């Protein structure tokens, strides 16, 4: 694992090494990560969760995802945009999520901004930053996977320009990976190109 190459899981299939550290990761890796996600609410959820993950491990977010969904009205933009000060206080007291004031405030503010966008506008903006297919090298080891790319930097700038918060280039790249704008499954990984 030290070189970051794909490793065999319990079923013998090769996977990205990070996917083997917890059972939840195997499912997330095999069924979600790197698969195309479309729809404003679905992308708002992913963007919000990536922002909450900043500074934490993804497994922390993944294990609390049901709590996040319950707390944030399944990340329906219109519903979250209508949250009140009482809702904010409820979120700050909710042990089922990450109770970070700045991240909660950003999630609420982002919903209010996005509620003013046309349907499909978030989806279109995010996907317009996907690199052209076949233009990125296929990673053979984790060390080949970048944390930031020119596309994620451009996406971050575009989102910030439109009023969104907690969307730096690293968060934007994690979103791109999670939502299938890029395929960073390792070359030998069973989920590559799935």
PDB file of C-alpha atoms in Angstrom, residues 113 128 187 189:
ATOM      1  CA  UNK A 113     -28.079  31.646  -3.750  1.00  0.00           C
ATOM      2  CA  UNK A 128     -19.061  22.751 -18.100  1.00  0.00           C
ATOM      3  CA  UNK A 187      -5.773   2.015 -13.816  1.00  0.00           C
ATOM      4  CA  UNK A 189      -9.137  -0.668 -10.202  1.00  0.00           C
TER       5      UNK A 189
END
